[in-house]
mmCIF file of C-alpha atoms and ligand atoms in Angstrom:
data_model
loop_
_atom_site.group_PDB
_atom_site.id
_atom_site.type_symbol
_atom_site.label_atom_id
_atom_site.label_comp_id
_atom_site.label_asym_id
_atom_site.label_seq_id
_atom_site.Cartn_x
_atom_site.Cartn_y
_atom_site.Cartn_z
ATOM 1 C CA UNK A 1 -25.088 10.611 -12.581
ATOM 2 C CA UNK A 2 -24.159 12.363 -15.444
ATOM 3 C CA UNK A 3 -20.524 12.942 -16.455
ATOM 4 C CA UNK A 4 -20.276 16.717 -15.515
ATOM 5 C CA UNK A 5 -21.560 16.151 -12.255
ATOM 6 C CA UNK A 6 -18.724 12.772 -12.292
ATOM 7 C CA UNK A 7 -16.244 15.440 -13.188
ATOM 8 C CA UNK A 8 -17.047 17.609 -10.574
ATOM 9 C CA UNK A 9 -17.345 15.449 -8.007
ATOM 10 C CA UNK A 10 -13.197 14.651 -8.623
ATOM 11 C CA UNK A 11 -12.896 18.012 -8.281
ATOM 12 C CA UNK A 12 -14.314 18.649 -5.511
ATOM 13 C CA UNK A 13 -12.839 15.346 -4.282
ATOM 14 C CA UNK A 14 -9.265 16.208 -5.165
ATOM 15 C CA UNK A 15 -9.835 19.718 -3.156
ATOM 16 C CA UNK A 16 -11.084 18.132 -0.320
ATOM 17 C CA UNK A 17 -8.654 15.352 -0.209
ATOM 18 C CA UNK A 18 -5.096 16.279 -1.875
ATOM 19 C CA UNK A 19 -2.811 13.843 -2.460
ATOM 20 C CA UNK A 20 0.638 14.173 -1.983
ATOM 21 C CA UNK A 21 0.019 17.062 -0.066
ATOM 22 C CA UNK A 22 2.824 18.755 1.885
ATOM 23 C CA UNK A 23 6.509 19.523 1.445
ATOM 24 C CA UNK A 24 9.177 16.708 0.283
ATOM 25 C CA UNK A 25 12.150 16.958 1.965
ATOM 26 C CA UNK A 26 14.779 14.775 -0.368
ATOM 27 C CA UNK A 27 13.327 16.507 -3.872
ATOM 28 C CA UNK A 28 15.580 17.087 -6.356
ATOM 29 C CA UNK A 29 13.671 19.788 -8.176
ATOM 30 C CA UNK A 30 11.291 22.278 -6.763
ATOM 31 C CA UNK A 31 9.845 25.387 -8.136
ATOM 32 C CA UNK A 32 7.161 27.696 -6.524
ATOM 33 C CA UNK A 33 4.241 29.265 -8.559
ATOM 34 C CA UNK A 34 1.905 31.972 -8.109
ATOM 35 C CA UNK A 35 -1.849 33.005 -10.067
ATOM 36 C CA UNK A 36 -2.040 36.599 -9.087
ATOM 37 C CA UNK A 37 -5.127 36.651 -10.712
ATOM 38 C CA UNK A 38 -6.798 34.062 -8.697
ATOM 39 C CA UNK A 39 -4.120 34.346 -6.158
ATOM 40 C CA UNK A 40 -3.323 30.497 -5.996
ATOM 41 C CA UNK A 41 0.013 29.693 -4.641
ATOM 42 C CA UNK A 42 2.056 26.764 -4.378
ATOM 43 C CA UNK A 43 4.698 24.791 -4.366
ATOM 44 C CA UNK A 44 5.804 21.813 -6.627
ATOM 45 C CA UNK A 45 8.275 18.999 -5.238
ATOM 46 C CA UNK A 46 10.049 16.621 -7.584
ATOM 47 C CA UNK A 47 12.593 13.205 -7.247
ATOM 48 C CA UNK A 48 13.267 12.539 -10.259
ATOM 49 C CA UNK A 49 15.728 9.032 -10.787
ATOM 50 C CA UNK A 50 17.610 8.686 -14.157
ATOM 51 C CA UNK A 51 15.035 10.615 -15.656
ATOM 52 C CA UNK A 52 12.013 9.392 -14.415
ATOM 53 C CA UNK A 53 9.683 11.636 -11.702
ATOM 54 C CA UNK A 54 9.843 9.028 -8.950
ATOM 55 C CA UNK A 55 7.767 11.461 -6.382
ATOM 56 C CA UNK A 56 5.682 14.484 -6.598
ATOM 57 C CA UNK A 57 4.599 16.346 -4.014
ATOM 58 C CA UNK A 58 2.636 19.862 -3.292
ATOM 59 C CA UNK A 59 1.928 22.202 -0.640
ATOM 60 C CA UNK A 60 0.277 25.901 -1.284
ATOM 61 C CA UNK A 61 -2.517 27.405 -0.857
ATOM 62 C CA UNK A 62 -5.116 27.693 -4.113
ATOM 63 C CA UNK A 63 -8.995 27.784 -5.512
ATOM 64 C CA UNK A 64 -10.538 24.638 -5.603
ATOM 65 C CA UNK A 65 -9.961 24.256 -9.414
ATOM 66 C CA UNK A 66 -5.629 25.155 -8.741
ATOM 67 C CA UNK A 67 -5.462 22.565 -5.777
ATOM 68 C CA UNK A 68 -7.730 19.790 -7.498
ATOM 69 C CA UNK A 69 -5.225 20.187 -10.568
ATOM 70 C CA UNK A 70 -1.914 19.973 -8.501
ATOM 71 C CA UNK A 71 -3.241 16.708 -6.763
ATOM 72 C CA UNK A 72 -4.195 14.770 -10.331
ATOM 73 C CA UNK A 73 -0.902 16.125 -11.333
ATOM 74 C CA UNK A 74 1.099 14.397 -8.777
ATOM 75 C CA UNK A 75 -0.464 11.046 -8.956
ATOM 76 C CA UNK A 76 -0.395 11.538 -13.051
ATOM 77 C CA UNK A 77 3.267 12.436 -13.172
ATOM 78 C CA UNK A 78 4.501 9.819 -10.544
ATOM 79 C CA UNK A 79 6.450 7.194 -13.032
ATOM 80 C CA UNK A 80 6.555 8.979 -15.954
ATOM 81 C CA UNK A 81 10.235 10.040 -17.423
ATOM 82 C CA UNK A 82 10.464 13.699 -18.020
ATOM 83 C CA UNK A 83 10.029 13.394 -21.850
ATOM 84 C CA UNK A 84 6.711 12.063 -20.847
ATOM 85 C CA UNK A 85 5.396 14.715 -18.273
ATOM 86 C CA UNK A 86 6.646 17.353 -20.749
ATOM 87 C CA UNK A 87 4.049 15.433 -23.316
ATOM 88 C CA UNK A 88 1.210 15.565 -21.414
ATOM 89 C CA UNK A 89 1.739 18.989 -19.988
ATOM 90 C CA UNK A 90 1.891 20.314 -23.685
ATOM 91 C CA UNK A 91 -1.301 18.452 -24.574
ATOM 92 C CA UNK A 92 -3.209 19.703 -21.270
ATOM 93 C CA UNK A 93 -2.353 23.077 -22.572
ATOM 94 C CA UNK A 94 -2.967 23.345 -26.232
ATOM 95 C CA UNK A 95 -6.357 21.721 -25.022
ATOM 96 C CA UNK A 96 -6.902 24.371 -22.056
ATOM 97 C CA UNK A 97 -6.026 26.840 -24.773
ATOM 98 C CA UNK A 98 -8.151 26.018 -27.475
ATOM 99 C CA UNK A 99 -4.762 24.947 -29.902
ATOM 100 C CA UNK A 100 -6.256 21.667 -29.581
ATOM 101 C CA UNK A 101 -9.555 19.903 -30.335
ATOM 102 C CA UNK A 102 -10.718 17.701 -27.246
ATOM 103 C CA UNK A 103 -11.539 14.226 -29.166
ATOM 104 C CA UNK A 104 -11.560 10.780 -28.399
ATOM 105 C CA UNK A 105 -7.941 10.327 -29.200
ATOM 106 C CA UNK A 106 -6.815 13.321 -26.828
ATOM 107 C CA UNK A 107 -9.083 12.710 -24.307
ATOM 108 C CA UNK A 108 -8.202 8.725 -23.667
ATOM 109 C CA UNK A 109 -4.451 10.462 -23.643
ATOM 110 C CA UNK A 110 -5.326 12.774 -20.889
ATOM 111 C CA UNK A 111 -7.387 10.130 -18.904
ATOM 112 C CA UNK A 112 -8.277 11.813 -15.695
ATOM 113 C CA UNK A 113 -6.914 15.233 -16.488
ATOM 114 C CA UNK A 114 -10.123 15.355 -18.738
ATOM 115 C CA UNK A 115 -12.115 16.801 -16.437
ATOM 116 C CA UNK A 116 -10.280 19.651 -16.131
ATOM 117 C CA UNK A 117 -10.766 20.507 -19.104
ATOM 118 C CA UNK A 118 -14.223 22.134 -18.812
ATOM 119 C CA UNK A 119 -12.237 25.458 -17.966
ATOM 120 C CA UNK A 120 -11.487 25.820 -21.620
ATOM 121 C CA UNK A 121 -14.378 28.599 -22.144
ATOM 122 C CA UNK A 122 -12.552 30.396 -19.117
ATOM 123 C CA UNK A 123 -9.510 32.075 -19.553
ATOM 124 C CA UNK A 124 -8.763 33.207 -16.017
ATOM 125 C CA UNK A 125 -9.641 29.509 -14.690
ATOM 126 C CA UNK A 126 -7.037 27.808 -17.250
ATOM 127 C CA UNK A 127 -4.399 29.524 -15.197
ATOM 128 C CA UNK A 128 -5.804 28.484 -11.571
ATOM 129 C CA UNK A 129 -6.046 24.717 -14.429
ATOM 130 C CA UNK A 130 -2.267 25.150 -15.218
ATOM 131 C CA UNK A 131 -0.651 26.213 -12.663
ATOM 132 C CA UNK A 132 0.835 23.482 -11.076
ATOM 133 C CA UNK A 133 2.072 22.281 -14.177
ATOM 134 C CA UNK A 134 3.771 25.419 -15.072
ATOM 135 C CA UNK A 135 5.418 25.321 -11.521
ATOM 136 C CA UNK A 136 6.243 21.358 -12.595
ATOM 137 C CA UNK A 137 7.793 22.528 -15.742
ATOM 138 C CA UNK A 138 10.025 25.643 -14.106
ATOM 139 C CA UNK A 139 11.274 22.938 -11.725
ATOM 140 C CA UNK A 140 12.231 20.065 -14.015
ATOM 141 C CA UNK A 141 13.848 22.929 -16.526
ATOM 142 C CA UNK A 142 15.472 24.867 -13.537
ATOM 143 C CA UNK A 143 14.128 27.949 -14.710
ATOM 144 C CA UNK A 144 15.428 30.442 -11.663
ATOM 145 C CA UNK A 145 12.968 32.859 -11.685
ATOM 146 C CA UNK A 146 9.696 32.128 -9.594
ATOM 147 C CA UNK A 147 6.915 31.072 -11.918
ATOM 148 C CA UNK A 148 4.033 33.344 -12.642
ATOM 149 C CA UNK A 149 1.216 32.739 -14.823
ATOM 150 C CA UNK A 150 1.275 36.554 -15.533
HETATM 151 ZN ZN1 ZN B 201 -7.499 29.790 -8.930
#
């Protein structure tokens, strides 16, 4: 197996299977976020203890690429400290973006998030890529307004 088809099968996985799927009823952040574009729509729970995201959860409905993304996110982000989760969402973006080169160094930083990357050469799919994590980001910053990638 070669690693494109290894990368989509965690895709494809992750759709199939989300984890930390559904709606968390003690969260202490929340946001909701919407790809009008693709029309993926969810819904990102936080607890987050002194600073650290102790749970993450999900629930929307999204393409395959948006809901894979929101479930690596959630087992990614469980542990870190907000510093942390602001790090790698800024990485995951200048990469999605084309700000920043995809080498070793970057890639062993993103570990699993890597195989998201292959949306790079697709504009319109780096939103369904980001979405969650903009919706993560609007929650842990309290930004009011509901999150759109437009
Ligand atoms: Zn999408």
């Amino acid at each position: 197996m070669d690693l494109r088809e290894l990368y989509q099968d965690l895709i494809v996985d992750h759709n199939k299977r989300p984890r930390n799927f559904g709606k968390l009823d003690d969260a202490t952040y929340f946001a909701e976020g919407f790809n009008p574009l693709c029309g993926d729509q969810l819904t990102v729970y936080l607890y987050v203890d002194a600073e650290r995201v102790t749970k993450v959860q999900f629930e929307g409905e999204g393409c395959a690429i948006s809901t894979a993304s929101a479930s690596m996110m959630t087992e990614i982000l469980t542990g870190k400290t907000i510093a942390e989760a602001d790090a790698l969402f800024e990485l995951f973006h200048q990469v999605l973006i084309g700000e920043k080169e995809l080498d070793d160094d970057t890639t062993s930083k993103l570990g699993k998030l890597a195989v998201l990357t292959g949306v790079r050469a697709y504009p319109s799919r780096v939103k369904c890529a980001t979405l969650a994590w903009h919706t993560c980001q609007g929650a842990l910053h309290k930004k009011q307004e509901a999150i759109s990638t437009e």
